[in-house]
Amino acid sequence: MQNSDPPIRVPFCRPDYGREERDAFEEAIAGGRLEGGGAQTKQCETLLEKNTGAERVLITPSCTAALEMTALALELGPGDEVIMPAFTFVSTANAFALRGAVPVFADIDPLTLNLDVAAARAAITPRTRAIMLVHYAGVGCEMEAFLALCAEHNLVLLEDAAQGIGAAWNGKALGSFGAMAAFSFHHTKNVTCGEGGALLVNAPNFVRPAEFIRDKGTDRADFLRGQVSKYEWRVLGSSYLLSELAAAVLLGQLKREEELTRARLKIWQIYEEHFGRLNSIRTPHIPTAARHNAHIYAIRFANQELRDACAKHMRSLGVIAAPHYVALHLTPAGQKYGRASGELPHTIDAAQTLLRLPLYSAMSADETALVIESLTSFLHSNGLDTDAITPAP
Ligand SMILES: Cc1ncc(COP(=O)(O)O)c(C=O)c1O
């Protein structure tokens, strides 16, 4: 079949690899040890510990792997339930379903698209063991309320901070609140090494189990530190170490985290100046306690037809804008392995109406202008916000 789409002029995302990443990569090769756990891995972990305040950070091959590690560390199994949003990536739920535990989906706040505190409270049963938050778009969840809810019901708080690097809630880094948290360094993320992630362990009692789990369930880390004379199988675990090659690229990116976030924030702000006051679309809501990291600029339309037509129109002009999650409780596996707590109307609305605009640190002024033009021309050709004055980019 022939593809009649015009060439892509503005991709959805484009990683920004520079000198630091290349130098670290060469250094890793020259060192001759490319298995995980080497010098580059340790530097990444130390930097992340310093930046987040986490007790211990373990870098992993993906955020998915880090989420699976949380389920293993909690020794969850059949009969256990974990409350989470359904407006999230499959890995958030898969991690627990793999252990035989049940993901219980609760609705989101319609403004932030993060788990709603009252909906989470209503989903608690005697089988609930943990609440897994997702900080959508790097905008923090209501942390004080969730910490209090978990304390009240003796639940473990976990954070899927896949999109949260560099962001904070009331001045405290996302990923540093829960007993454990997970970052993603996938291709689409603010800081990336292609595929990668990190487990942040904040509760000291999970540090040793997490080290065992990452190293195939063994105490090999103790052995490498000279603390035991041989290593052995201690707990259920798997191969969750990131290769030194990827760790090297990650180290370069982590050193540039502030620069990369600053550049993204500039583009995010330009979008906000153009679209923030329009009536025909909803734009991001940032609570005053949140310091976000410009991971996503998502707009929402009145209905799915308009959203899909807009994505098509932008694609016809070479601009890639992307919807996001499919509501997990409506997917075949979500229905088989999970359970919805209520109807989740805000989740369904977000899944149907949300569109993410292209956003990356190295976006040029021309690319930004093209995104703005393509969205504005769609709105105008549909008779929407025709009287809005659009400032020049
Ligand atoms: C909320 C959330 N959790 C987990 C993941 C999985 O991340 P990874 O691809 O690093 O496994 C993603 C990926 O985009 C995500 O958005």
PDB file of N, CA and C in Angstrom, residues 245-338:
ATOM      1  N   LEU A 245      26.527   0.695  28.223  1.00  0.00           N
ATOM      2  CA  LEU A 245      26.451   1.552  27.029  1.00  0.00           C
ATOM      3  C   LEU A 245      25.289   2.533  27.153  1.00  0.00           C
ATOM      4  N   ALA A 246      24.136   1.990  27.537  1.00  0.00           N
ATOM      5  CA  ALA A 246      22.963   2.863  27.714  1.00  0.00           C
ATOM      6  C   ALA A 246      23.168   3.785  28.910  1.00  0.00           C
ATOM      7  N   ALA A 247      23.804   3.264  29.962  1.00  0.00           N
ATOM      8  CA  ALA A 247      24.048   4.090  31.156  1.00  0.00           C
ATOM      9  C   ALA A 247      24.944   5.278  30.801  1.00  0.00           C
ATOM     10  N   ALA A 248      25.887   5.058  29.875  1.00  0.00           N
ATOM     11  CA  ALA A 248      26.791   6.140  29.474  1.00  0.00           C
ATOM     12  C   ALA A 248      26.005   7.268  28.795  1.00  0.00           C
ATOM     13  N   VAL A 249      25.114   6.891  27.890  1.00  0.00           N
ATOM     14  CA  VAL A 249      24.292   7.895  27.206  1.00  0.00           C
ATOM     15  C   VAL A 249      23.408   8.608  28.238  1.00  0.00           C
ATOM     16  N   LEU A 250      22.875   7.817  29.155  1.00  0.00           N
ATOM     17  CA  LEU A 250      22.018   8.392  30.197  1.00  0.00           C
ATOM     18  C   LEU A 250      22.790   9.388  31.056  1.00  0.00           C
ATOM     19  N   LEU A 251      24.014   9.059  31.374  1.00  0.00           N
ATOM     20  CA  LEU A 251      24.826   9.956  32.207  1.00  0.00           C
ATOM     21  C   LEU A 251      24.988  11.314  31.522  1.00  0.00           C
ATOM     22  N   GLY A 252      25.278  11.283  30.214  1.00  0.00           N
ATOM     23  CA  GLY A 252      25.403  12.536  29.466  1.00  0.00           C
ATOM     24  C   GLY A 252      24.114  13.342  29.533  1.00  0.00           C
ATOM     25  N   GLN A 253      22.987  12.652  29.374  1.00  0.00           N
ATOM     26  CA  GLN A 253      21.688  13.335  29.402  1.00  0.00           C
ATOM     27  C   GLN A 253      21.379  13.885  30.797  1.00  0.00           C
ATOM     28  N   LEU A 254      21.695  13.085  31.829  1.00  0.00           N
ATOM     29  CA  LEU A 254      21.400  13.541  33.190  1.00  0.00           C
ATOM     30  C   LEU A 254      22.191  14.789  33.542  1.00  0.00           C
ATOM     31  N   LYS A 255      23.420  14.867  33.018  1.00  0.00           N
ATOM     32  CA  LYS A 255      24.229  16.064  33.277  1.00  0.00           C
ATOM     33  C   LYS A 255      23.606  17.288  32.611  1.00  0.00           C
ATOM     34  N   ARG A 256      22.802  17.051  31.562  1.00  0.00           N
ATOM     35  CA  ARG A 256      22.189  18.171  30.831  1.00  0.00           C
ATOM     36  C   ARG A 256      20.716  18.363  31.193  1.00  0.00           C
ATOM     37  N   GLU A 257      20.291  17.694  32.262  1.00  0.00           N
ATOM     38  CA  GLU A 257      18.849  17.678  32.561  1.00  0.00           C
ATOM     39  C   GLU A 257      18.254  19.085  32.667  1.00  0.00           C
ATOM     40  N   GLU A 258      18.951  19.970  33.371  1.00  0.00           N
ATOM     41  CA  GLU A 258      18.393  21.318  33.561  1.00  0.00           C
ATOM     42  C   GLU A 258      18.273  22.058  32.239  1.00  0.00           C
ATOM     43  N   GLU A 259      19.325  21.943  31.433  1.00  0.00           N
ATOM     44  CA  GLU A 259      19.334  22.601  30.114  1.00  0.00           C
ATOM     45  C   GLU A 259      18.191  22.058  29.238  1.00  0.00           C
ATOM     46  N   LEU A 260      18.003  20.735  29.242  1.00  0.00           N
ATOM     47  CA  LEU A 260      16.966  20.125  28.412  1.00  0.00           C
ATOM     48  C   LEU A 260      15.573  20.551  28.892  1.00  0.00           C
ATOM     49  N   THR A 261      15.401  20.594  30.213  1.00  0.00           N
ATOM     50  CA  THR A 261      14.084  20.982  30.762  1.00  0.00           C
ATOM     51  C   THR A 261      13.799  22.450  30.459  1.00  0.00           C
ATOM     52  N   ARG A 262      14.825  23.293  30.613  1.00  0.00           N
ATOM     53  CA  ARG A 262      14.646  24.735  30.344  1.00  0.00           C
ATOM     54  C   ARG A 262      14.181  24.952  28.902  1.00  0.00           C
ATOM     55  N   ALA A 263      14.812  24.245  27.980  1.00  0.00           N
ATOM     56  CA  ALA A 263      14.457  24.410  26.561  1.00  0.00           C
ATOM     57  C   ALA A 263      13.023  23.957  26.305  1.00  0.00           C
ATOM     58  N   ARG A 264      12.616  22.880  26.948  1.00  0.00           N
ATOM     59  CA  ARG A 264      11.233  22.390  26.773  1.00  0.00           C
ATOM     60  C   ARG A 264      10.240  23.398  27.357  1.00  0.00           C
ATOM     61  N   LEU A 265      10.593  23.944  28.528  1.00  0.00           N
ATOM     62  CA  LEU A 265       9.685  24.896  29.181  1.00  0.00           C
ATOM     63  C   LEU A 265       9.421  26.108  28.290  1.00  0.00           C
ATOM     64  N   LYS A 266      10.436  26.527  27.539  1.00  0.00           N
ATOM     65  CA  LYS A 266      10.278  27.670  26.630  1.00  0.00           C
ATOM     66  C   LYS A 266       9.205  27.382  25.590  1.00  0.00           C
ATOM     67  N   ILE A 267       9.289  26.191  24.981  1.00  0.00           N
ATOM     68  CA  ILE A 267       8.311  25.824  23.943  1.00  0.00           C
ATOM     69  C   ILE A 267       6.917  25.706  24.572  1.00  0.00           C
ATOM     70  N   TRP A 268       6.871  25.051  25.723  1.00  0.00           N
ATOM     71  CA  TRP A 268       5.590  24.868  26.451  1.00  0.00           C
ATOM     72  C   TRP A 268       4.943  26.227  26.675  1.00  0.00           C
ATOM     73  N   GLN A 269       5.758  27.201  27.100  1.00  0.00           N
ATOM     74  CA  GLN A 269       5.260  28.542  27.402  1.00  0.00           C
ATOM     75  C   GLN A 269       4.746  29.246  26.143  1.00  0.00           C
ATOM     76  N   ILE A 270       5.427  29.034  25.038  1.00  0.00           N
ATOM     77  CA  ILE A 270       4.965  29.640  23.769  1.00  0.00           C
ATOM     78  C   ILE A 270       3.593  29.080  23.413  1.00  0.00           C
ATOM     79  N   TYR A 271       3.439  27.746  23.534  1.00  0.00           N
ATOM     80  CA  TYR A 271       2.128  27.135  23.274  1.00  0.00           C
ATOM     81  C   TYR A 271       1.070  27.754  24.201  1.00  0.00           C
ATOM     82  N   GLU A 272       1.440  27.890  25.458  1.00  0.00           N
ATOM     83  CA  GLU A 272       0.480  28.392  26.447  1.00  0.00           C
ATOM     84  C   GLU A 272       0.041  29.822  26.089  1.00  0.00           C
ATOM     85  N   GLU A 273       1.011  30.640  25.640  1.00  0.00           N
ATOM     86  CA  GLU A 273       0.662  32.015  25.267  1.00  0.00           C
ATOM     87  C   GLU A 273      -0.319  32.032  24.094  1.00  0.00           C
ATOM     88  N   HIS A 274      -0.173  31.076  23.183  1.00  0.00           N
ATOM     89  CA  HIS A 274      -1.066  31.032  22.018  1.00  0.00           C
ATOM     90  C   HIS A 274      -2.415  30.408  22.306  1.00  0.00           C
ATOM     91  N   PHE A 275      -2.392  29.347  23.101  1.00  0.00           N
ATOM     92  CA  PHE A 275      -3.615  28.536  23.225  1.00  0.00           C
ATOM     93  C   PHE A 275      -4.291  28.619  24.589  1.00  0.00           C
ATOM     94  N   GLY A 276      -3.558  29.136  25.586  1.00  0.00           N
ATOM     95  CA  GLY A 276      -4.057  29.095  26.965  1.00  0.00           C
ATOM     96  C   GLY A 276      -5.388  29.790  27.166  1.00  0.00           C
ATOM     97  N   ARG A 277      -5.677  30.814  26.351  1.00  0.00           N
ATOM     98  CA  ARG A 277      -6.913  31.574  26.596  1.00  0.00           C
ATOM     99  C   ARG A 277      -8.032  31.214  25.619  1.00  0.00           C
ATOM    100  N   LEU A 278      -7.811  30.232  24.777  1.00  0.00           N
ATOM    101  CA  LEU A 278      -8.865  29.883  23.810  1.00  0.00           C
ATOM    102  C   LEU A 278     -10.047  29.224  24.512  1.00  0.00           C
ATOM    103  N   ASN A 279     -11.207  29.380  23.909  1.00  0.00           N
ATOM    104  CA  ASN A 279     -12.420  28.791  24.507  1.00  0.00           C
ATOM    105  C   ASN A 279     -12.731  27.413  23.957  1.00  0.00           C
ATOM    106  N   SER A 280     -12.237  27.124  22.741  1.00  0.00           N
ATOM    107  CA  SER A 280     -12.668  25.883  22.083  1.00  0.00           C
ATOM    108  C   SER A 280     -11.864  24.665  22.524  1.00  0.00           C
ATOM    109  N   ILE A 281     -10.733  24.886  23.161  1.00  0.00           N
ATOM    110  CA  ILE A 281      -9.934  23.746  23.650  1.00  0.00           C
ATOM    111  C   ILE A 281      -9.569  23.976  25.107  1.00  0.00           C
ATOM    112  N   ARG A 282      -9.366  22.840  25.813  1.00  0.00           N
ATOM    113  CA  ARG A 282      -8.870  22.927  27.192  1.00  0.00           C
ATOM    114  C   ARG A 282      -7.359  22.750  27.151  1.00  0.00           C
ATOM    115  N   THR A 283      -6.650  23.507  27.945  1.00  0.00           N
ATOM    116  CA  THR A 283      -5.182  23.458  27.951  1.00  0.00           C
ATOM    117  C   THR A 283      -4.704  22.999  29.338  1.00  0.00           C
ATOM    118  N   PRO A 284      -3.405  22.721  29.510  1.00  0.00           N
ATOM    119  CA  PRO A 284      -2.964  22.118  30.774  1.00  0.00           C
ATOM    120  C   PRO A 284      -3.292  22.973  31.995  1.00  0.00           C
ATOM    121  N   HIS A 285      -3.621  22.255  33.073  1.00  0.00           N
ATOM    122  CA  HIS A 285      -3.866  22.919  34.360  1.00  0.00           C
ATOM    123  C   HIS A 285      -2.695  22.583  35.281  1.00  0.00           C
ATOM    124  N   ILE A 286      -2.009  23.612  35.756  1.00  0.00           N
ATOM    125  CA  ILE A 286      -0.858  23.374  36.635  1.00  0.00           C
ATOM    126  C   ILE A 286      -1.200  23.912  38.030  1.00  0.00           C
ATOM    127  N   PRO A 287      -1.406  23.023  39.009  1.00  0.00           N
ATOM    128  CA  PRO A 287      -1.700  23.505  40.368  1.00  0.00           C
ATOM    129  C   PRO A 287      -0.537  24.348  40.895  1.00  0.00           C
ATOM    130  N   THR A 288      -0.821  25.267  41.814  1.00  0.00           N
ATOM    131  CA  THR A 288       0.253  26.163  42.275  1.00  0.00           C
ATOM    132  C   THR A 288       1.385  25.391  42.973  1.00  0.00           C
ATOM    133  N   ALA A 289       1.080  24.248  43.581  1.00  0.00           N
ATOM    134  CA  ALA A 289       2.133  23.480  44.269  1.00  0.00           C
ATOM    135  C   ALA A 289       3.056  22.741  43.296  1.00  0.00           C
ATOM    136  N   ALA A 290       2.647  22.674  42.028  1.00  0.00           N
ATOM    137  CA  ALA A 290       3.419  21.851  41.072  1.00  0.00           C
ATOM    138  C   ALA A 290       4.473  22.669  40.337  1.00  0.00           C
ATOM    139  N   ARG A 291       5.709  22.145  40.316  1.00  0.00           N
ATOM    140  CA  ARG A 291       6.709  22.654  39.363  1.00  0.00           C
ATOM    141  C   ARG A 291       6.839  21.563  38.307  1.00  0.00           C
ATOM    142  N   HIS A 292       6.298  21.846  37.108  1.00  0.00           N
ATOM    143  CA  HIS A 292       6.286  20.794  36.094  1.00  0.00           C
ATOM    144  C   HIS A 292       7.548  20.876  35.239  1.00  0.00           C
ATOM    145  N   ASN A 293       7.707  19.873  34.364  1.00  0.00           N
ATOM    146  CA  ASN A 293       8.950  19.763  33.595  1.00  0.00           C
ATOM    147  C   ASN A 293       8.708  19.843  32.087  1.00  0.00           C
ATOM    148  N   ALA A 294       7.529  20.363  31.705  1.00  0.00           N
ATOM    149  CA  ALA A 294       7.197  20.525  30.283  1.00  0.00           C
ATOM    150  C   ALA A 294       7.342  19.214  29.519  1.00  0.00           C
ATOM    151  N   HIS A 295       6.953  18.118  30.150  1.00  0.00           N
ATOM    152  CA  HIS A 295       7.066  16.858  29.415  1.00  0.00           C
ATOM    153  C   HIS A 295       6.043  16.786  28.283  1.00  0.00           C
ATOM    154  N   ILE A 296       4.844  17.307  28.562  1.00  0.00           N
ATOM    155  CA  ILE A 296       3.750  17.208  27.570  1.00  0.00           C
ATOM    156  C   ILE A 296       3.001  18.535  27.534  1.00  0.00           C
ATOM    157  N   TYR A 297       2.635  18.993  26.335  1.00  0.00           N
ATOM    158  CA  TYR A 297       1.618  20.033  26.233  1.00  0.00           C
ATOM    159  C   TYR A 297       0.415  19.375  25.574  1.00  0.00           C
ATOM    160  N   ALA A 298      -0.611  19.104  26.388  1.00  0.00           N
ATOM    161  CA  ALA A 298      -1.791  18.386  25.885  1.00  0.00           C
ATOM    162  C   ALA A 298      -2.976  19.330  25.839  1.00  0.00           C
ATOM    163  N   ILE A 299      -3.685  19.277  24.723  1.00  0.00           N
ATOM    164  CA  ILE A 299      -4.922  20.051  24.615  1.00  0.00           C
ATOM    165  C   ILE A 299      -6.083  19.058  24.560  1.00  0.00           C
ATOM    166  N   ARG A 300      -7.279  19.532  24.903  1.00  0.00           N
ATOM    167  CA  ARG A 300      -8.446  18.650  24.830  1.00  0.00           C
ATOM    168  C   ARG A 300      -9.579  19.337  24.097  1.00  0.00           C
ATOM    169  N   PHE A 301     -10.198  18.553  23.226  1.00  0.00           N
ATOM    170  CA  PHE A 301     -11.284  19.066  22.389  1.00  0.00           C
ATOM    171  C   PHE A 301     -12.634  18.739  23.016  1.00  0.00           C
ATOM    172  N   ALA A 302     -13.679  19.288  22.392  1.00  0.00           N
ATOM    173  CA  ALA A 302     -15.034  19.038  22.912  1.00  0.00           C
ATOM    174  C   ALA A 302     -15.432  17.583  22.724  1.00  0.00           C
ATOM    175  N   ASN A 303     -14.896  16.929  21.699  1.00  0.00           N
ATOM    176  CA  ASN A 303     -15.245  15.518  21.468  1.00  0.00           C
ATOM    177  C   ASN A 303     -14.145  14.820  20.663  1.00  0.00           C
ATOM    178  N   GLN A 304     -14.295  13.519  20.535  1.00  0.00           N
ATOM    179  CA  GLN A 304     -13.269  12.705  19.871  1.00  0.00           C
ATOM    180  C   GLN A 304     -13.171  13.003  18.370  1.00  0.00           C
ATOM    181  N   GLU A 305     -14.310  13.301  17.744  1.00  0.00           N
ATOM    182  CA  GLU A 305     -14.307  13.568  16.296  1.00  0.00           C
ATOM    183  C   GLU A 305     -13.406  14.758  15.987  1.00  0.00           C
ATOM    184  N   LEU A 306     -13.565  15.833  16.787  1.00  0.00           N
ATOM    185  CA  LEU A 306     -12.733  17.033  16.564  1.00  0.00           C
ATOM    186  C   LEU A 306     -11.258  16.708  16.816  1.00  0.00           C
ATOM    187  N   ARG A 307     -10.985  15.956  17.890  1.00  0.00           N
ATOM    188  CA  ARG A 307      -9.592  15.594  18.206  1.00  0.00           C
ATOM    189  C   ARG A 307      -8.953  14.823  17.041  1.00  0.00           C
ATOM    190  N   ASP A 308      -9.687  13.818  16.548  1.00  0.00           N
ATOM    191  CA  ASP A 308      -9.126  12.992  15.476  1.00  0.00           C
ATOM    192  C   ASP A 308      -8.972  13.797  14.187  1.00  0.00           C
ATOM    193  N   ALA A 309      -9.949  14.673  13.923  1.00  0.00           N
ATOM    194  CA  ALA A 309      -9.866  15.502  12.709  1.00  0.00           C
ATOM    195  C   ALA A 309      -8.688  16.465  12.807  1.00  0.00           C
ATOM    196  N   CYS A 310      -8.426  16.970  14.003  1.00  0.00           N
ATOM    197  CA  CYS A 310      -7.307  17.910  14.176  1.00  0.00           C
ATOM    198  C   CYS A 310      -5.975  17.190  13.951  1.00  0.00           C
ATOM    199  N   ALA A 311      -5.840  15.989  14.526  1.00  0.00           N
ATOM    200  CA  ALA A 311      -4.596  15.235  14.340  1.00  0.00           C
ATOM    201  C   ALA A 311      -4.367  14.969  12.850  1.00  0.00           C
ATOM    202  N   LYS A 312      -5.446  14.673  12.142  1.00  0.00           N
ATOM    203  CA  LYS A 312      -5.359  14.382  10.705  1.00  0.00           C
ATOM    204  C   LYS A 312      -4.949  15.644   9.929  1.00  0.00           C
ATOM    205  N   HIS A 313      -5.566  16.755  10.293  1.00  0.00           N
ATOM    206  CA  HIS A 313      -5.245  18.025   9.629  1.00  0.00           C
ATOM    207  C   HIS A 313      -3.768  18.387   9.860  1.00  0.00           C
ATOM    208  N   MET A 314      -3.318  18.248  11.099  1.00  0.00           N
ATOM    209  CA  MET A 314      -1.921  18.598  11.403  1.00  0.00           C
ATOM    210  C   MET A 314      -0.981  17.654  10.645  1.00  0.00           C
ATOM    211  N   ARG A 315      -1.357  16.361  10.602  1.00  0.00           N
ATOM    212  CA  ARG A 315      -0.521  15.391   9.863  1.00  0.00           C
ATOM    213  C   ARG A 315      -0.437  15.763   8.381  1.00  0.00           C
ATOM    214  N   SER A 316      -1.541  16.305   7.832  1.00  0.00           N
ATOM    215  CA  SER A 316      -1.549  16.670   6.407  1.00  0.00           C
ATOM    216  C   SER A 316      -0.583  17.823   6.141  1.00  0.00           C
ATOM    217  N   LEU A 317      -0.240  18.552   7.209  1.00  0.00           N
ATOM    218  CA  LEU A 317       0.724  19.651   7.069  1.00  0.00           C
ATOM    219  C   LEU A 317       2.117  19.226   7.555  1.00  0.00           C
ATOM    220  N   GLY A 318       2.267  17.934   7.843  1.00  0.00           N
ATOM    221  CA  GLY A 318       3.589  17.413   8.228  1.00  0.00           C
ATOM    222  C   GLY A 318       3.880  17.500   9.712  1.00  0.00           C
ATOM    223  N   VAL A 319       2.852  17.756  10.520  1.00  0.00           N
ATOM    224  CA  VAL A 319       3.049  17.921  11.971  1.00  0.00           C
ATOM    225  C   VAL A 319       2.440  16.716  12.695  1.00  0.00           C
ATOM    226  N   ILE A 320       3.242  16.093  13.546  1.00  0.00           N
ATOM    227  CA  ILE A 320       2.754  14.908  14.262  1.00  0.00           C
ATOM    228  C   ILE A 320       2.278  15.299  15.663  1.00  0.00           C
ATOM    229  N   ALA A 321       0.974  15.249  15.848  1.00  0.00           N
ATOM    230  CA  ALA A 321       0.378  15.430  17.188  1.00  0.00           C
ATOM    231  C   ALA A 321      -0.227  14.080  17.559  1.00  0.00           C
ATOM    232  N   ALA A 322      -0.125  13.729  18.835  1.00  0.00           N
ATOM    233  CA  ALA A 322      -0.475  12.353  19.208  1.00  0.00           C
ATOM    234  C   ALA A 322      -1.503  12.305  20.338  1.00  0.00           C
ATOM    235  N   PRO A 323      -2.548  11.466  20.177  1.00  0.00           N
ATOM    236  CA  PRO A 323      -3.408  11.175  21.334  1.00  0.00           C
ATOM    237  C   PRO A 323      -2.561  10.466  22.392  1.00  0.00           C
ATOM    238  N   HIS A 324      -3.161  10.079  23.504  1.00  0.00           N
ATOM    239  CA  HIS A 324      -2.336   9.366  24.488  1.00  0.00           C
ATOM    240  C   HIS A 324      -3.029   8.083  24.896  1.00  0.00           C
ATOM    241  N   TYR A 325      -3.161   7.829  26.197  1.00  0.00           N
ATOM    242  CA  TYR A 325      -3.561   6.504  26.648  1.00  0.00           C
ATOM    243  C   TYR A 325      -4.978   6.116  26.237  1.00  0.00           C
ATOM    244  N   VAL A 326      -5.134   4.825  25.981  1.00  0.00           N
ATOM    245  CA  VAL A 326      -6.451   4.206  25.868  1.00  0.00           C
ATOM    246  C   VAL A 326      -6.857   3.875  27.307  1.00  0.00           C
ATOM    247  N   ALA A 327      -8.095   4.157  27.692  1.00  0.00           N
ATOM    248  CA  ALA A 327      -8.523   3.891  29.083  1.00  0.00           C
ATOM    249  C   ALA A 327      -8.329   2.402  29.390  1.00  0.00           C
ATOM    250  N   LEU A 328      -7.468   2.103  30.363  1.00  0.00           N
ATOM    251  CA  LEU A 328      -7.055   0.709  30.585  1.00  0.00           C
ATOM    252  C   LEU A 328      -8.208  -0.199  30.987  1.00  0.00           C
ATOM    253  N   HIS A 329      -9.189   0.340  31.707  1.00  0.00           N
ATOM    254  CA  HIS A 329     -10.267  -0.534  32.181  1.00  0.00           C
ATOM    255  C   HIS A 329     -11.165  -0.997  31.044  1.00  0.00           C
ATOM    256  N   LEU A 330     -11.013  -0.397  29.855  1.00  0.00           N
ATOM    257  CA  LEU A 330     -11.824  -0.810  28.707  1.00  0.00           C
ATOM    258  C   LEU A 330     -11.052  -1.726  27.757  1.00  0.00           C
ATOM    259  N   THR A 331      -9.795  -1.996  28.047  1.00  0.00           N
ATOM    260  CA  THR A 331      -8.989  -2.862  27.170  1.00  0.00           C
ATOM    261  C   THR A 331      -9.251  -4.328  27.534  1.00  0.00           C
ATOM    262  N   PRO A 332      -8.968  -5.264  26.604  1.00  0.00           N
ATOM    263  CA  PRO A 332      -9.217  -6.688  26.918  1.00  0.00           C
ATOM    264  C   PRO A 332      -8.458  -7.143  28.169  1.00  0.00           C
ATOM    265  N   ALA A 333      -7.183  -6.801  28.287  1.00  0.00           N
ATOM    266  CA  ALA A 333      -6.421  -7.261  29.459  1.00  0.00           C
ATOM    267  C   ALA A 333      -6.829  -6.501  30.708  1.00  0.00           C
ATOM    268  N   GLY A 334      -7.191  -5.239  30.535  1.00  0.00           N
ATOM    269  CA  GLY A 334      -7.646  -4.454  31.677  1.00  0.00           C
ATOM    270  C   GLY A 334      -8.896  -5.066  32.291  1.00  0.00           C
ATOM    271  N   GLN A 335      -9.769  -5.597  31.434  1.00  0.00           N
ATOM    272  CA  GLN A 335     -11.000  -6.212  31.936  1.00  0.00           C
ATOM    273  C   GLN A 335     -10.742  -7.587  32.529  1.00  0.00           C
ATOM    274  N   LYS A 336      -9.744  -8.288  31.960  1.00  0.00           N
ATOM    275  CA  LYS A 336      -9.441  -9.641  32.439  1.00  0.00           C
ATOM    276  C   LYS A 336      -8.704  -9.602  33.783  1.00  0.00           C
ATOM    277  N   TYR A 337      -7.726  -8.675  33.889  1.00  0.00           N
ATOM    278  CA  TYR A 337      -6.850  -8.691  35.070  1.00  0.00           C
ATOM    279  C   TYR A 337      -7.174  -7.597  36.085  1.00  0.00           C
ATOM    280  N   GLY A 338      -7.931  -6.587  35.648  1.00  0.00           N
ATOM    281  CA  GLY A 338      -8.185  -5.452  36.541  1.00  0.00           C
ATOM    282  C   GLY A 338      -9.655  -5.316  36.876  1.00  0.00           C
TER     283      GLY A 338
END
